[in-house]
Coordinates of C-alpha atoms in Angstrom, one line a residue:
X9 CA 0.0 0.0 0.0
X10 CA 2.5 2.5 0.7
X11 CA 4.1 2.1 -2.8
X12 CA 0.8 3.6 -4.3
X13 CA 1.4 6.7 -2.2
X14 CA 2.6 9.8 -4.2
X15 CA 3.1 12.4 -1.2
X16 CA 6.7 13.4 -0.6
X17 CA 6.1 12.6 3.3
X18 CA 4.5 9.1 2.9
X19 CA 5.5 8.9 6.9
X20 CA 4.0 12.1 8.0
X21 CA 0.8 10.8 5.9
X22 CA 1.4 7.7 8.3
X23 CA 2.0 9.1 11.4
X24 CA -1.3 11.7 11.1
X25 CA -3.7 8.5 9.8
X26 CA -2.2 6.8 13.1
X27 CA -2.7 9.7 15.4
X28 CA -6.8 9.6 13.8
X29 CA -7.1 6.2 14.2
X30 CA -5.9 5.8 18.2
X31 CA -7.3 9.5 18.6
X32 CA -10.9 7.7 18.6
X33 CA -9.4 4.2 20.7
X34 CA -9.1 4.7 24.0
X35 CA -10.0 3.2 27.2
X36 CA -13.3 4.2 28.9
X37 CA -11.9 6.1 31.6
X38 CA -10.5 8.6 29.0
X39 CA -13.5 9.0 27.6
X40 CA -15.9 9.1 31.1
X41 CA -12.4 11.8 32.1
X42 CA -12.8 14.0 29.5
X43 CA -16.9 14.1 30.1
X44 CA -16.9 15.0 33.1
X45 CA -13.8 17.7 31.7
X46 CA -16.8 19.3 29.5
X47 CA -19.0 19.4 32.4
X48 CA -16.2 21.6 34.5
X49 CA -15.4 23.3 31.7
X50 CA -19.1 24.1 31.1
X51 CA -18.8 26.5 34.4
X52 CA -16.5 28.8 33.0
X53 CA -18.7 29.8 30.3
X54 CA -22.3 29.3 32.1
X55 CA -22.5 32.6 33.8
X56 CA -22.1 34.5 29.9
X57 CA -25.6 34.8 28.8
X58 CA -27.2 35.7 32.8
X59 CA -24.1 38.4 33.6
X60 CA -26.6 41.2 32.7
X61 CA -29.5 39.1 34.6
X62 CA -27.8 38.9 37.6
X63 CA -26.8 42.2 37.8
X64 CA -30.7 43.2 37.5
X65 CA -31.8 40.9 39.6
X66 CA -29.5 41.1 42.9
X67 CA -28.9 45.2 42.1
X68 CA -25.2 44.5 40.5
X69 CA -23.0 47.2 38.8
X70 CA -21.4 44.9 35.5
X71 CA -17.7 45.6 37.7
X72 CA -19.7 44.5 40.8
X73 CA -21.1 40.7 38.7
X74 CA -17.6 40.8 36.8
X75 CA -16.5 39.5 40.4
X76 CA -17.8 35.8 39.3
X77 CA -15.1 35.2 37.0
X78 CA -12.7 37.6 39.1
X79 CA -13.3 35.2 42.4
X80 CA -13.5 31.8 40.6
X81 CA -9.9 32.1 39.1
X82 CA -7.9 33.8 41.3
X83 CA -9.0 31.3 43.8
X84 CA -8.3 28.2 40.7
X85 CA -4.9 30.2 40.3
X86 CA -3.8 29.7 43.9
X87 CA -5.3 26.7 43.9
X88 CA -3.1 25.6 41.2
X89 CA -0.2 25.6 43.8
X90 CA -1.6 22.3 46.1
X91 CA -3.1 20.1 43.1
X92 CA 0.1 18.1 42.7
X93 CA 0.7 17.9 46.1
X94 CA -2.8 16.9 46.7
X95 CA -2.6 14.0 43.6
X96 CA 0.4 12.8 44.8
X97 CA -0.6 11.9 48.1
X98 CA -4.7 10.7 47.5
X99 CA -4.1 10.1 43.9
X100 CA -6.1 10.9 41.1
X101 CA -9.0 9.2 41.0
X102 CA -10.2 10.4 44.6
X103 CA -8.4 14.0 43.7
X104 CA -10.9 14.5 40.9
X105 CA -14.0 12.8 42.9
X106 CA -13.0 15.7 45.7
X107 CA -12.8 18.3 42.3
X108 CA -16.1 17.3 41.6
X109 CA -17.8 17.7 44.9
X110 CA -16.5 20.6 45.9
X111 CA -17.7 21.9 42.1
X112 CA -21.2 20.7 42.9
X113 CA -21.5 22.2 46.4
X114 CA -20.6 25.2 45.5
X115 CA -22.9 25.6 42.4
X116 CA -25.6 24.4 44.4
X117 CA -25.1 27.4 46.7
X118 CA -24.7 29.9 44.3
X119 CA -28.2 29.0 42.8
X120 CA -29.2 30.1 46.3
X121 CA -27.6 33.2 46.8
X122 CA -28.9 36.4 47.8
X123 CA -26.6 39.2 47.3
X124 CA -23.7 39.5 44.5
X125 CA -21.6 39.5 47.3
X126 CA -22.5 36.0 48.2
X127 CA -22.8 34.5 44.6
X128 CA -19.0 35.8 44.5
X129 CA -17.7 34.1 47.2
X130 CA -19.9 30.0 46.6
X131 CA -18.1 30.9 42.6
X132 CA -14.5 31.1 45.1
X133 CA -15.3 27.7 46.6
X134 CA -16.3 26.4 42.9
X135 CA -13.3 27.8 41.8
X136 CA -11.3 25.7 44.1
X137 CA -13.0 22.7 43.0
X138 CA -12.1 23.2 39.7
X139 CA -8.6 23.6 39.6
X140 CA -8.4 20.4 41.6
X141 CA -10.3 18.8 38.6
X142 CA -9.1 20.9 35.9
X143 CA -5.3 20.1 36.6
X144 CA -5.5 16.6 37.5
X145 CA -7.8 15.4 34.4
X146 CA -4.8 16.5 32.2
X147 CA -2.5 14.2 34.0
X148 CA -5.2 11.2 34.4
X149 CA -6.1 11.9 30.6
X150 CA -2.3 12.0 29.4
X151 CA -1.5 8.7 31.8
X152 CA -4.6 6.5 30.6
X153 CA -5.1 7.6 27.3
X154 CA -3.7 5.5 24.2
X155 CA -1.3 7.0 21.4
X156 CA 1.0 9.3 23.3
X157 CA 0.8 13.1 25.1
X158 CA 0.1 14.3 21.8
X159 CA -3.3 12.8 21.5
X160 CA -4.3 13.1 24.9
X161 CA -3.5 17.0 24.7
X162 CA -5.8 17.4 21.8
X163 CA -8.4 15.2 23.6
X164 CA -8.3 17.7 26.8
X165 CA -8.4 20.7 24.3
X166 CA -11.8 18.9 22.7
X167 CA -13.1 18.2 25.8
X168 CA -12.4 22.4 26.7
X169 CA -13.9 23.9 23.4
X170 CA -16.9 21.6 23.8
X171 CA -17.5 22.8 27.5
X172 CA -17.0 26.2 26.6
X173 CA -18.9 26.1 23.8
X174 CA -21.7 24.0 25.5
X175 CA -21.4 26.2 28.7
X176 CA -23.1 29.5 27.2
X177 CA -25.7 27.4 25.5
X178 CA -27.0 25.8 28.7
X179 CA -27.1 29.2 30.8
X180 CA -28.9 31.1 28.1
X181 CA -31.3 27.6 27.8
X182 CA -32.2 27.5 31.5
X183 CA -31.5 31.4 32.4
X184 CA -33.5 32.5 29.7
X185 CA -36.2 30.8 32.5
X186 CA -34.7 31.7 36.1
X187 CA -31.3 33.2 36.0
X188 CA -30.6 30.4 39.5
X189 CA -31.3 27.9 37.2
X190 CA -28.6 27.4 35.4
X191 CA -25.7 27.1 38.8
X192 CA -28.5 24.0 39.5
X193 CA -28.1 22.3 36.2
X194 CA -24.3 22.2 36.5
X195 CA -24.4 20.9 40.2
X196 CA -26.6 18.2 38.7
X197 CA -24.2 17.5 35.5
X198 CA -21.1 17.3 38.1
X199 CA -23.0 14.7 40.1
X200 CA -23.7 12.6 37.2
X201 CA -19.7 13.0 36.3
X202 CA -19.1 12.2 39.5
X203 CA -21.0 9.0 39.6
X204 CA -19.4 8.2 36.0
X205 CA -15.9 8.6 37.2
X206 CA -16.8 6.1 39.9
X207 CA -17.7 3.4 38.3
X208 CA -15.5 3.9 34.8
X209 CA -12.2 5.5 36.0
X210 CA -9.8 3.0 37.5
X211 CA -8.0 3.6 40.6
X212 CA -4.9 5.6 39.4
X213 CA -1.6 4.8 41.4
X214 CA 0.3 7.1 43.3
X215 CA 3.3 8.6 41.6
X216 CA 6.9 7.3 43.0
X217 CA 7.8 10.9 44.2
X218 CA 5.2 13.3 46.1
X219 CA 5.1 16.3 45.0
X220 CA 6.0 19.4 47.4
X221 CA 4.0 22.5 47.5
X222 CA 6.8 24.4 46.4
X223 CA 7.8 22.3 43.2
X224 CA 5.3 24.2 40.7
X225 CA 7.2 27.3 41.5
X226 CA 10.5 26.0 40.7
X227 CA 9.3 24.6 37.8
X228 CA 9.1 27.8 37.0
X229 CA 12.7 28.3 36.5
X230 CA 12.8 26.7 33.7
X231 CA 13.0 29.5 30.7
X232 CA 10.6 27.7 28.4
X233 CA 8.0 27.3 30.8
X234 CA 8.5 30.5 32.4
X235 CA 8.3 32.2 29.0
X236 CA 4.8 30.3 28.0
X237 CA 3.2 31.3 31.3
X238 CA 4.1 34.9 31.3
X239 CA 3.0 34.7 27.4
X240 CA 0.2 33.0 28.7
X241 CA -0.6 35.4 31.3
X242 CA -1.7 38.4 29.0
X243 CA -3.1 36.2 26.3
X244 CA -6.0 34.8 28.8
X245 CA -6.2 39.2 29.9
X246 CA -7.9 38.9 26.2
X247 CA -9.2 35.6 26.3
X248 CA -11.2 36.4 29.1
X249 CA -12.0 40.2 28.0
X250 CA -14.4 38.7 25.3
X251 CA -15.8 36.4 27.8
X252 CA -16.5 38.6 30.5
X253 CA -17.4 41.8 29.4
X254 CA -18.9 41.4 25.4
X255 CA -22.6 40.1 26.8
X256 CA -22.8 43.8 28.6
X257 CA -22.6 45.5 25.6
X258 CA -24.0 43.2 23.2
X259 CA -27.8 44.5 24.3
X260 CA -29.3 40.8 23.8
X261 CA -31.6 38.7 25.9
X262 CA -29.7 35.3 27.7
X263 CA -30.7 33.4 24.3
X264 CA -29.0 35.6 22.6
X265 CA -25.8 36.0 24.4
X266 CA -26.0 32.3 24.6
X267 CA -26.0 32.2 21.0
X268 CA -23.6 34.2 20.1
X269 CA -21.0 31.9 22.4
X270 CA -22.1 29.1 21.9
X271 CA -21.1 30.0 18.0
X272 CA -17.4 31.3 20.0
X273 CA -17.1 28.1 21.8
X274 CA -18.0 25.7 18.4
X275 CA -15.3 27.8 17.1
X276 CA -12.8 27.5 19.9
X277 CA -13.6 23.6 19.9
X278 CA -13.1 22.7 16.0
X279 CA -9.6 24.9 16.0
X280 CA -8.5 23.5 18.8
X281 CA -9.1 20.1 17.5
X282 CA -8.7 19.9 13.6
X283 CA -6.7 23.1 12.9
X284 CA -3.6 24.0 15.9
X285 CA -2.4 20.4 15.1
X286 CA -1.7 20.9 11.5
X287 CA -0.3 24.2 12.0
X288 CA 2.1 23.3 14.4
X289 CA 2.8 20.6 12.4
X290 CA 3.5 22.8 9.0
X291 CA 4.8 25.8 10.9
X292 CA 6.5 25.2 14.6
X293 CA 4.5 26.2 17.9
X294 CA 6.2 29.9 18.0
X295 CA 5.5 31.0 14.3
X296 CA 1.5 29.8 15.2
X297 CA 1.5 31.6 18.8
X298 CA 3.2 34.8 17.6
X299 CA 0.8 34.6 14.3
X300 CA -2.6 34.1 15.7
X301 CA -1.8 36.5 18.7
X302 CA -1.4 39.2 16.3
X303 CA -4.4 38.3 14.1
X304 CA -6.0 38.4 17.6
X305 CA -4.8 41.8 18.3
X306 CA -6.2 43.1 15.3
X307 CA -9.5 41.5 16.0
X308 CA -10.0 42.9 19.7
X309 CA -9.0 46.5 17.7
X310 CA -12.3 45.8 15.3
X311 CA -13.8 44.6 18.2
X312 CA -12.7 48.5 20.5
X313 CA -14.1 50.2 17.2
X314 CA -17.6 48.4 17.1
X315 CA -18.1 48.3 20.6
X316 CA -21.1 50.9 21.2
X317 CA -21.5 51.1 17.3
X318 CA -22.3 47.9 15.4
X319 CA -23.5 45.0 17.0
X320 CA -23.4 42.6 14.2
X321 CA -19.7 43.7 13.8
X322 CA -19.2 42.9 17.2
X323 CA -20.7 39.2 17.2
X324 CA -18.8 38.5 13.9
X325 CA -15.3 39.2 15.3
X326 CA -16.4 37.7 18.6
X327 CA -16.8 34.7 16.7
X328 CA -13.6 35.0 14.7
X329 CA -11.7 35.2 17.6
X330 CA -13.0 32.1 19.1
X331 CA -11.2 30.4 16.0
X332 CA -8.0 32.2 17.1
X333 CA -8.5 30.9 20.8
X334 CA -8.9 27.7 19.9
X335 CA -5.7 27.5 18.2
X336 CA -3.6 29.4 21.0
X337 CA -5.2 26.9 23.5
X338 CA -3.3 24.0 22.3
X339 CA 0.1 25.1 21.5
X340 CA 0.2 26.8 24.6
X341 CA -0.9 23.4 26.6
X342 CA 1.2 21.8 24.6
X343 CA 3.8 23.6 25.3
X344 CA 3.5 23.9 29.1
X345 CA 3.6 20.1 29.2
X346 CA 6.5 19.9 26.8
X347 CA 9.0 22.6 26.8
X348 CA 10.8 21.5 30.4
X349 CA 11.6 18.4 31.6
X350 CA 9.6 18.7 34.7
X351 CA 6.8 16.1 35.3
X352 CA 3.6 16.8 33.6
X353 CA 1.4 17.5 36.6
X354 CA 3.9 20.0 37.9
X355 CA 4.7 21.8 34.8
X356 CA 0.9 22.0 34.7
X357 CA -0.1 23.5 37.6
X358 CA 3.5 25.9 37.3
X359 CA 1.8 27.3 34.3
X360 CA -1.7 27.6 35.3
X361 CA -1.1 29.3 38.4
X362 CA 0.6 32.2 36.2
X363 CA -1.8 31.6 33.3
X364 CA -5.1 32.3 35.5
X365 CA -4.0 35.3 37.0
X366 CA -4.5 37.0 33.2
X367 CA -8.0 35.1 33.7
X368 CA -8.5 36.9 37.6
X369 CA -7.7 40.2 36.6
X370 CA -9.4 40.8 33.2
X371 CA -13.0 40.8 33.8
X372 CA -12.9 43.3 36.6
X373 CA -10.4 45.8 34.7
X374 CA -12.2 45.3 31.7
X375 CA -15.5 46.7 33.6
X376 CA -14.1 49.4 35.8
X377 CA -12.2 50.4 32.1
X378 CA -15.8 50.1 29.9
X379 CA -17.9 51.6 33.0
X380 CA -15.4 55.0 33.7
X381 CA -14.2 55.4 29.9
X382 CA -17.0 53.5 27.2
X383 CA -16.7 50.4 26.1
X384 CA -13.9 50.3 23.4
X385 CA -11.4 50.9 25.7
X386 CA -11.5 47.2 27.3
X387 CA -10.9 45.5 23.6
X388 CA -8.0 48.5 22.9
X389 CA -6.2 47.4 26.7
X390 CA -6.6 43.7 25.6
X391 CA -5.1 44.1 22.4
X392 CA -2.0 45.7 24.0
X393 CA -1.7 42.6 26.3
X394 CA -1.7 40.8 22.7
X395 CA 1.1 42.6 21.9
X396 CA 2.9 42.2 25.3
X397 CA 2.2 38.0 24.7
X398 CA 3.7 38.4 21.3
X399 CA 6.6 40.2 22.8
X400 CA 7.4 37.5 25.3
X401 CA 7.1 34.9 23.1
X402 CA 9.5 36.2 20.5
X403 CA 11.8 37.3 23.1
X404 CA 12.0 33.9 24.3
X405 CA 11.7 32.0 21.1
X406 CA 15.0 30.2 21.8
X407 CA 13.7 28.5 24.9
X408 CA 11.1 27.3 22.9
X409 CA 13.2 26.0 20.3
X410 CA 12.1 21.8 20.6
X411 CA 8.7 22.6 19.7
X412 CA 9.6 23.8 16.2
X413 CA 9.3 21.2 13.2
X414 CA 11.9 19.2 11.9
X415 CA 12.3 20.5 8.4
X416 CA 13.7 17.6 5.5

């Protein structure tokens, strides 16, 4: 068969056709992992459509309901620090059961809350449950699944544009009813992954060295991974710019927010998937970063001059930039777990922990910024965090060096 092949690069034909094939073969407890991966990833997204609901409804200013997101990753930031140290010592089987508890406790109170103060501090407690899934499901994904890191990265990064994608879609579907409805619905999906992960994952065994609190921050030394979480850092100040602070100035009902992201998220999941892969392939990881950041400069520039002016302009290019997300997304996870030669887990949580912090602070600047000076100037301070990623990457573009292609 492989004499009938014409391509110059008969093995790069066979490698991709191999990375399809065990891409879709893998054990059950990758697949019932990466579920219950779109159900946590579901929460980041689920607030979107209700933000300006909320804000009605418990007597919010946008800065004031911008806390939701503020709260839930500063606290999965910190939180970063103890999920390897955690894994190491419970494993991570009962590690993501305690994710997932803590995930539907906390989304079960938030449906009951009162005040925006108290709906900010149950998303906290959420956001603590979360990174204790969020970071070990990566590991447990990248230890069980068949066909190397590679696929398993891809398969985390399907799993996150499906959840995101799927996340805005349920909150405009059940707060387009009750704006509590839709914290309820994920407290019910975690259960359900909860229950799944019992009975399908395996019991995952403890790693030969336990990890110490400390280690993620010396991991940190290492100029690669340094370099891709400070890169990292102001790419999720845009990321989460769109996220947060579009649906107030979109003027649309919960379906229609809901909408309009779920269209981002499809697009985050399909590039993430099918397209970063290829282009890292063709291309090298730094060429694609430093690329797609600047195309996403330009669009959070088209998205400062439509903001208050065209709001079909303004859902088009949010779209557009979910495509340029997705893309980012991988070669920056891929990267994290790659580029040093500390263990997975740790390299991880390293990265997050800096990577987050972008995720923290954007939604609240972004709303003090559109609130005291109109709403452009949000998408003109994100697109200058492009450029700052773009910087960091460049300027450490040798330290990045093994992720480039091996040209023949």
């Amino acid at each position: 068969m492989d004499g009938q092949l014409t391509a110059p690069a008969p093995e790069a034909s066979s490698t991709l056709e191999a990375e399809k094939a065990s891409f879709l073969k893998q054990p059950k407890a990758v697949w019932a992992t990466a579920l219950a991966a779109v159900f946590a990833f579901m929460g980041i997204g689920l607030v979107d459509p209700i933000l300006p609901a909320i804000a009605k409804n418990l007597e919010a200013t946008p800065s004031q309901v911008s806390l939701l997101f503020t709260s839930y990753f500063l606290v999965t930031a910190i939180a970063m620090l103890i999920t390897g140290f955690v894994s190491s010592r419970i494993g991570g089987k009962r590690t993501l059961l305690t994710g997932l508890a803590i995930i539907v406790i906390f989304a079960s109170l938030s449906g009951f809350s009162g005040s925006v103060g108290e709906l900010v501090g149950f998303r906290a407690g959420w956001g603590l449950g979360n990174a204790l899934f969020v970071a070990t499901a990566l590991a447990v994904i990248v230890g069980v699944a068949s066909g190397g890191a590679g696929i398993a990265i891809i398969l985390y990064e399907a799993a996150l544009g499906l959840g995101i994608s799927l996340g805005p879609l349920l909150g405009a579907l059940l707060g387009g009813w009750q704006w509590r409805a839709p914290f309820f619905g994920t407290a019910v999906l975690m259960a359900a992954a909860f229950i799944a992960l019992i009975a399908l994952l395996p019991k995952t065994p403890l790693p030969e060295r336990k990890v110490r609190l400390r280690d993620p921050l010396l991991a940190l030394g290492h100029k690669g991974l340094r370099t891709t979480a400070a890169s990292g850092l102001f790419y999720n100040y845009g990321f989460f710019t769109i996220l947060a602070f579009t649906p107030f100035i979109l003027g649309m009902d919960a379906y229609g927010i809901g909408a309009v992201f779920f269209g981002w998220g499809v697009a985050v999941a399909v590039f993430s998937v099918f397209v970063a892969p290829a282009l890292q392939r063709r291309f090298g990881a730094v060429r694609v970063l430093s690329g797609t950041l600047a195309l996403l400069m330009l669009d959070l520039v088209g998205l400062g001059l439509s903001a208050g002016h065209s709001v079909p302009a303004v859902v088009t290019l949010v779209v557009v930039s979910g495509a340029l997300l997705g893309v980012n997304n991988t070669i920056y996870t891929e990267l994290a777990m790659g580029v040093s030669d500390s263990p997975r887990p740790v390299a991880s949580a390293g990265y997050n922990f800096v990577r987050w912090m972008g995720g923290a602070l954007a939604p609240f600047a972004a709303a003090q910024l559109g609130e005291h000076f109109g709403p452009q100037v949000p998408f003109f301070a994100a697109a200058v965090a492009m450029a700052v990623a773009i910087a960091v990457v460049l300027g450490g573009r040798r330290f990045l060096s093994s992720h480039e292609p091996h040209l023949v």
